[in-house]
Short mmCIF file of C-alpha atoms and ligand atoms in Angstrom, two decimals:
data_model
loop_
_atom_site.label_atom_id
_atom_site.label_comp_id
_atom_site.label_asym_id
_atom_site.label_seq_id
_atom_site.Cartn_x
_atom_site.Cartn_y
_atom_site.Cartn_z
CA MET A 22 86.08 26.93 100.76
CA SER A 23 87.40 23.57 99.59
CA LEU A 24 84.49 21.43 98.08
CA SER A 25 82.18 24.59 97.95
CA GLU A 26 84.53 26.82 96.17
CA PHE A 27 83.95 25.18 93.37
CA ALA A 28 80.08 24.79 93.59
CA LEU A 29 80.42 28.91 94.06
CA ILE A 30 82.27 29.81 91.03
CA GLU A 31 79.69 27.21 89.20
CA ARG A 32 76.47 29.05 90.24
CA TYR A 33 77.67 32.67 90.59
CA PHE A 34 80.11 33.43 88.49
CA ARG A 35 80.51 30.82 85.45
CA LYS A 36 77.46 33.05 83.57
CA ALA A 37 78.14 36.12 85.62
CA GLY A 38 79.03 38.09 82.09
CA ALA A 39 78.03 38.57 78.48
CA MET A 40 79.13 35.84 76.14
CA ARG A 41 81.30 36.97 73.54
CA SER A 42 82.88 34.85 70.81
CA ASP A 43 86.32 36.03 71.53
CA VAL A 44 86.34 34.39 74.61
CA GLN A 45 88.14 30.62 73.47
CA LEU A 46 88.05 29.36 76.85
CA GLY A 47 86.64 31.75 79.90
CA VAL A 48 85.77 30.80 83.91
CA GLY A 49 87.21 26.97 84.75
CA ASP A 50 90.71 26.45 83.76
CA ASP A 51 93.94 27.30 84.98
CA ALA A 52 93.74 30.86 82.82
CA ALA A 53 91.50 31.91 80.35
CA LEU A 54 92.04 32.22 76.57
CA LEU A 55 91.02 35.55 75.00
CA GLN A 56 91.36 36.80 71.24
CA SER A 57 91.94 40.37 70.60
CA PRO A 58 90.82 41.88 67.54
CA PRO A 59 93.58 42.58 64.92
CA GLY A 60 95.04 46.17 64.76
CA ALA A 61 93.94 46.80 68.48
CA GLN A 62 95.76 47.33 71.28
CA LEU A 63 95.07 45.63 74.30
CA VAL A 64 93.80 47.89 77.53
CA ALA A 65 93.89 47.10 81.11
CA ALA A 66 93.33 48.43 84.20
CA VAL A 67 92.79 46.96 87.79
CA ASP A 68 91.15 48.53 90.69
CA THR A 69 90.42 47.42 94.17
CA LEU A 70 86.88 48.39 96.74
CA VAL A 71 87.75 47.76 100.42
CA ALA A 72 84.63 47.39 102.50
CA GLY A 73 84.61 50.23 105.29
CA VAL A 74 87.57 52.21 102.45
CA HIS A 75 86.02 52.42 99.22
CA PHE A 76 81.89 51.64 100.41
CA PRO A 77 80.32 51.54 103.40
CA HIS A 78 80.12 48.27 105.32
CA GLY A 79 76.38 47.18 104.68
CA SER A 80 76.32 48.94 101.45
CA PRO A 81 73.78 46.65 99.01
CA PRO A 82 75.14 43.98 97.65
CA ALA A 83 74.20 44.73 94.31
CA SER A 84 75.74 47.87 94.43
CA ILE A 85 79.42 46.46 95.78
CA GLY A 86 79.49 44.54 92.14
CA HIS A 87 77.87 47.11 89.89
CA ARG A 88 80.79 50.04 91.36
CA ALA A 89 83.56 47.40 91.78
CA LEU A 90 83.11 46.93 87.69
CA ALA A 91 81.87 50.58 86.80
CA VAL A 92 84.75 52.08 88.74
CA ASN A 93 86.77 49.59 85.65
CA LEU A 94 84.87 50.55 83.07
CA SER A 95 85.45 54.34 83.73
CA ASP A 96 88.90 53.93 83.40
CA LEU A 97 88.35 52.52 79.78
CA ALA A 98 86.01 55.20 78.51
CA ALA A 99 88.88 57.77 79.89
CA MET A 100 91.21 56.15 77.47
CA GLY A 101 88.59 56.12 74.86
CA ALA A 102 88.43 52.08 74.82
CA ARG A 103 85.76 49.49 74.63
CA PRO A 104 85.72 46.98 77.13
CA ALA A 105 85.55 43.10 76.42
CA TRP A 106 87.13 40.52 79.25
CA ALA A 107 86.91 41.25 83.22
CA LEU A 108 88.69 39.30 85.99
CA LEU A 109 87.44 39.29 89.57
CA ALA A 110 89.52 38.66 92.50
CA LEU A 111 86.55 38.47 95.29
CA THR A 112 87.91 38.15 98.72
CA LEU A 113 84.83 37.22 101.27
CA PRO A 114 84.53 36.96 104.89
CA GLU A 115 82.19 34.23 104.45
CA ILE A 116 80.02 32.97 102.05
CA VAL A 117 76.40 33.98 102.29
CA GLU A 118 74.24 33.02 99.39
CA PRO A 119 71.66 35.98 99.34
CA TRP A 120 74.58 38.33 99.47
CA LEU A 121 76.40 36.19 96.57
CA GLU A 122 73.36 36.37 94.30
CA GLU A 123 72.67 39.98 94.59
CA PHE A 124 76.19 41.21 94.17
CA THR A 125 76.36 39.00 91.14
CA ALA A 126 73.22 40.12 89.87
CA GLY A 127 74.43 43.92 90.01
CA PHE A 128 77.75 43.18 88.51
CA ALA A 129 75.86 41.30 85.73
CA ALA A 130 73.75 44.01 84.89
CA LEU A 131 76.39 46.21 84.53
CA ALA A 132 78.89 43.55 82.32
CA ARG A 133 76.06 42.64 79.96
CA ALA A 134 75.00 46.41 79.64
CA HIS A 135 78.61 46.65 78.04
CA ASP A 136 79.17 43.70 76.93
CA VAL A 137 81.93 42.54 79.22
CA ALA A 138 82.69 38.85 79.63
CA LEU A 139 83.84 37.44 83.26
CA VAL A 140 86.56 35.60 81.88
CA GLY A 141 88.21 34.28 85.39
CA GLY A 142 89.39 35.32 89.08
CA ASP A 143 90.07 34.47 92.22
CA THR A 144 87.74 33.40 95.55
CA THR A 145 89.87 33.81 98.76
CA SER A 146 88.57 33.99 102.20
CA GLY A 147 89.51 37.43 104.45
CA PRO A 148 87.87 40.91 104.41
CA LEU A 149 85.63 41.85 102.14
CA THR A 150 87.74 43.29 98.97
CA VAL A 151 86.56 43.29 95.31
CA THR A 152 89.46 43.56 92.77
CA ILE A 153 88.11 43.64 89.30
CA GLN A 154 90.93 43.76 86.36
CA ILE A 155 89.23 45.23 83.38
CA LEU A 156 90.58 44.45 79.53
CA GLY A 157 89.47 46.03 76.39
CA HIS A 158 90.86 47.38 73.21
CA VAL A 159 90.69 50.58 71.51
CA ALA A 160 92.30 50.99 67.45
CA LYS A 161 96.05 51.39 67.17
CA SER A 162 97.40 54.94 68.79
CA THR A 163 93.99 56.46 69.25
CA ALA A 164 93.46 56.03 72.67
CA LEU A 165 93.74 59.29 74.80
CA VAL A 166 95.58 59.85 77.46
CA ARG A 167 96.35 62.30 79.96
CA SER A 168 99.45 64.39 78.75
CA ARG A 169 98.20 65.83 75.15
CA GLY A 170 96.28 68.78 76.25
CA ARG A 171 98.04 72.03 74.91
CA PRO A 172 97.59 75.78 76.50
CA GLY A 173 94.16 77.64 75.20
CA ASP A 174 92.22 74.12 75.43
CA LEU A 175 89.17 74.14 76.75
CA LEU A 176 88.04 71.91 79.68
CA PHE A 177 84.91 70.20 79.94
CA VAL A 178 83.00 67.74 82.34
CA SER A 179 80.68 65.06 81.53
CA GLY A 180 77.48 64.85 83.80
CA THR A 181 77.09 66.51 87.38
CA PRO A 182 79.75 65.80 89.45
CA GLY A 183 78.92 66.34 93.19
CA ASP A 184 76.05 64.39 93.22
CA ALA A 185 77.72 61.03 94.35
CA ALA A 186 79.92 62.55 97.02
CA ALA A 187 76.77 64.05 98.96
CA GLY A 188 75.31 60.95 98.10
CA LEU A 189 78.06 58.85 100.24
CA ALA A 190 77.72 60.94 103.14
CA ILE A 191 73.85 60.23 103.50
CA GLU A 192 74.76 56.75 103.16
CA GLN A 193 77.08 57.33 106.12
CA SER A 194 74.19 59.32 107.78
CA LYS A 195 76.58 62.32 107.91
CA MET A 196 73.50 64.10 105.52
CA PRO A 197 69.65 63.30 106.16
CA ALA A 198 68.54 61.17 103.89
CA SER A 199 65.43 63.82 104.00
CA SER A 200 67.87 65.91 101.87
CA ASP A 201 67.49 63.42 99.06
CA PRO A 202 63.31 63.02 98.77
CA ASP A 203 64.31 60.54 95.71
CA GLY A 204 66.61 58.79 96.40
CA TYR A 205 68.72 60.36 93.45
CA LEU A 206 72.04 61.39 95.00
CA ARG A 207 72.24 58.07 96.79
CA LYS A 208 71.90 55.93 93.28
CA ARG A 209 74.85 58.22 92.07
CA PHE A 210 77.04 57.06 94.87
CA LEU A 211 75.41 53.33 94.50
CA TYR A 212 75.12 52.71 91.08
CA PRO A 213 77.68 55.47 88.92
CA SER A 214 77.63 55.09 85.05
CA PRO A 215 80.66 54.89 83.13
CA ARG A 216 80.85 57.29 80.30
CA LEU A 217 81.76 54.67 77.75
CA ALA A 218 80.01 56.09 74.75
CA LEU A 219 80.94 59.27 75.46
CA GLY A 220 84.85 58.58 75.58
CA ASP A 221 84.28 56.24 72.34
CA CYS A 222 83.38 59.27 70.39
CA LEU A 223 85.81 61.55 72.33
CA ARG A 224 89.07 59.59 70.81
CA SER A 225 88.11 62.26 67.34
CA TYR A 226 88.03 65.59 69.08
CA ALA A 227 89.81 65.51 72.51
CA THR A 228 93.57 66.02 73.14
CA ALA A 229 93.34 64.80 77.03
CA CYS A 230 91.03 62.40 78.68
CA ILE A 231 90.42 61.79 82.80
CA ASP A 232 87.83 60.00 84.57
CA VAL A 233 86.92 62.26 87.50
CA SER A 234 87.16 59.51 90.97
CA ASP A 235 88.99 61.54 93.29
CA GLY A 236 87.53 64.78 92.91
CA LEU A 237 87.38 67.25 89.47
CA LEU A 238 89.46 69.58 91.03
CA GLY A 239 92.47 67.03 91.69
CA ASP A 240 91.51 65.09 88.65
CA ALA A 241 91.52 67.80 86.19
CA GLY A 242 94.95 69.23 87.83
CA LYS A 243 96.38 65.55 87.06
CA LEU A 244 95.07 65.84 83.38
CA ALA A 245 96.84 69.27 83.41
CA HIS A 246 99.97 68.66 85.12
CA ALA A 247 100.47 65.33 82.63
CA SER A 248 99.84 68.07 79.48
CA GLY A 249 102.31 70.13 81.21
CA CYS A 250 99.91 73.33 81.57
CA GLY A 251 98.00 74.79 84.47
CA LEU A 252 94.20 75.22 84.69
CA GLU A 253 91.66 77.52 84.89
CA ILE A 254 88.46 76.78 86.04
CA ALA A 255 85.01 79.14 86.01
CA PHE A 256 83.46 78.30 89.73
CA ALA A 257 80.06 79.15 88.38
CA ASP A 258 80.10 76.67 84.91
CA VAL A 259 80.55 73.76 87.19
CA PRO A 260 77.80 71.81 86.62
CA VAL A 261 75.67 70.66 89.45
CA SER A 262 72.56 68.41 89.65
CA GLU A 263 69.09 70.44 90.70
CA GLU A 264 69.20 67.83 93.32
CA LEU A 265 72.26 68.38 94.78
CA VAL A 266 71.31 72.32 94.67
CA SER A 267 68.03 71.67 96.47
CA ALA A 268 70.40 69.42 98.94
CA VAL A 269 72.88 71.36 100.01
CA GLY A 270 72.49 74.88 98.31
CA GLU A 271 74.27 76.33 95.24
CA GLN A 272 77.48 77.80 96.61
CA ARG A 273 78.25 74.26 98.82
CA ALA A 274 76.80 71.98 95.39
CA ARG A 275 79.36 73.77 93.38
CA GLU A 276 82.43 73.26 96.45
CA LEU A 277 81.42 69.90 96.20
CA ALA A 278 81.44 69.17 92.25
CA LEU A 279 84.65 70.43 92.77
CA THR A 280 86.13 68.79 95.35
CA GLY A 281 83.81 65.36 96.36
CA GLY A 282 84.94 61.76 94.81
CA ASP A 283 83.40 58.98 92.87
CA ASP A 284 82.00 61.07 90.32
CA TYR A 285 83.17 58.53 87.34
CA GLU A 286 82.72 60.96 84.98
CA LEU A 287 85.04 62.73 82.50
CA CYS A 288 87.46 65.49 82.55
CA PHE A 289 88.63 66.41 78.84
CA THR A 290 90.37 69.08 76.47
CA VAL A 291 89.45 69.90 72.97
CA PRO A 292 90.98 72.62 70.84
CA PRO A 293 89.13 75.39 70.36
CA SER A 294 89.11 74.89 66.67
CA GLU A 295 87.53 71.84 67.21
CA VAL A 296 84.84 72.71 69.70
CA ALA A 297 82.48 73.91 66.78
CA ARG A 298 82.67 70.18 65.36
CA LEU A 299 82.79 68.10 68.93
CA ARG A 300 79.25 70.89 69.68
CA HIS A 301 77.82 69.83 66.25
CA ASN A 302 78.98 66.11 66.32
CA LEU A 303 78.13 65.51 69.69
CA PRO A 304 75.18 68.03 71.53
CA PRO A 305 75.84 68.57 74.42
CA GLU A 306 72.94 68.49 75.72
CA ARG A 307 71.98 64.99 74.37
CA TRP A 308 75.36 64.11 75.43
CA GLY A 309 75.73 66.05 79.09
CA TYR A 310 79.22 67.60 78.92
CA CYS A 311 79.86 71.54 79.22
CA CYS A 312 82.96 73.46 79.20
CA ILE A 313 84.40 74.35 82.88
CA GLY A 314 87.05 76.43 81.58
CA SER A 315 90.59 75.55 79.93
CA LEU A 316 94.40 74.96 80.15
CA SER A 317 96.84 77.76 80.56
CA GLU A 318 100.78 78.14 80.09
CA THR A 319 101.67 78.66 84.01
CA SER A 320 101.27 75.86 86.32
CA GLY A 321 99.03 75.67 88.65
CA THR A 322 95.07 75.66 89.55
CA VAL A 323 93.27 79.09 88.96
CA VAL A 324 89.17 78.81 90.53
CA THR A 325 87.64 82.06 89.29
CA ASN A 326 84.45 83.12 90.52
CA LYS A 327 82.95 86.81 89.56
CA GLY A 328 86.17 87.98 88.40
CA SER A 329 88.00 86.98 91.82
CA VAL A 330 90.44 84.05 92.60
CA ILE A 331 89.09 81.72 95.08
CA GLU A 332 90.93 79.56 97.55
CA PHE A 333 90.36 75.65 97.03
CA SER A 334 92.07 72.75 98.80
CA HIS A 335 92.64 69.65 96.93
CA SER A 336 93.71 67.81 99.81
CA GLY A 337 90.77 65.29 100.34
CA TYR A 338 89.36 66.48 103.48
CA ASP A 339 85.95 64.86 104.96
CA HIS A 340 83.32 67.39 103.26
CA PHE A 341 80.68 66.13 105.67
CA SER A 342 82.74 66.16 109.63
CA SER A 343 81.58 68.80 111.24
P1 ADP B 419 93.32 28.45 90.37
O1 ADP B 419 93.38 27.39 91.94
O2 ADP B 419 93.62 27.29 89.44
O3 ADP B 419 93.67 29.63 90.68
P2 ADP B 419 90.55 28.24 91.26
O4 ADP B 419 89.82 27.27 91.87
O5 ADP B 419 91.20 30.02 91.99
O6 ADP B 419 91.57 27.95 90.21
O7 ADP B 419 89.79 29.12 90.23
C1 ADP B 419 89.14 27.91 89.38
C2 ADP B 419 88.25 28.77 87.84
O8 ADP B 419 87.31 29.22 88.36
C3 ADP B 419 89.22 29.35 87.29
O9 ADP B 419 89.06 29.80 85.87
C4 ADP B 419 89.15 31.01 88.06
O10 ADP B 419 89.47 31.69 86.68
C5 ADP B 419 87.74 30.75 88.14
N1 ADP B 419 87.30 31.52 89.22
C6 ADP B 419 87.79 31.57 90.95
N2 ADP B 419 86.99 32.79 91.23
C7 ADP B 419 86.42 33.64 90.34
C8 ADP B 419 85.81 34.60 90.40
N3 ADP B 419 85.45 34.83 91.39
N4 ADP B 419 85.44 34.98 89.75
C9 ADP B 419 85.19 34.40 88.35
N5 ADP B 419 85.99 33.05 88.07
C10 ADP B 419 86.59 32.64 89.42
MG1 MG B 420 92.86 30.97 92.57
#
């Protein structure tokens, strides 16, 4: 990718994100020069998507561009941070211009929506792999972490987890497309919405926060473990979308909500004394979150349904293999 590499970067990547005044030098030099606001802490995360592993081969290029950024933005949302800059390392098996155009459009739409500038990257030849590093800011010592939950804190989740796992199954033809007549579930997998506004507000209420990427049960368990607590979840309180219920039934929908992946929702804890203020200032109907349980003194995760304990395996088994 010698001569065409330069043209490619100029055409697709120089203007692929938002314009920000804190970018003193962006794409085109050996490195970017960026100005952090005074008093802020720099927040950094990186995530890689590999074709055939993190998305099916042949996924819509716009979705790949969107998801690669969304999964990183979700990590910043979980810290209560505001994103500012992204770097994109792209490995391509070949240069296909219409593919690049759609990929960049998917990336750019989400980047501009969240005021993220693309300030650099790397372009190489090989099996399709997309790595994005995200940089952002949070006011000093206010970031949300996983480890400050306390026994008795209530556990919340945003959105309707499980949709994306079903959407992926449909993309992989493991579930019939007819079960998703409006394409809602597929859209939830292909174009996740990172909960940046919610994360930003939660710094005033939450004791701990994690983004849900590997399944709610497992990720909530990581939060509880990091906080030195156990976890109780009420199966019947796990939120599920109407679309997921009509595709797989209510029981299966809640199982998927607990054990599916790729949700990019936020799971967070709030002390009981703060819950009234949370609900008043961030009405749950408007912000789309609900209480599903609480942190406990005893380690381990307990899921209860109508008074009895139900067993769940956390291991990332394939939900749709027969
Ligand atoms: P170098 O050899 O110094 O690594 P490159 O030729 O790889 O430089 O890149 C030239 C410029 O283009 C650099 O500023 C780099 O950050 C940027 N760049 C390369 N690939 C991408 C990409 N996929 N997205 C955004 N910027 C990129
Ligand atoms: Mg390079």
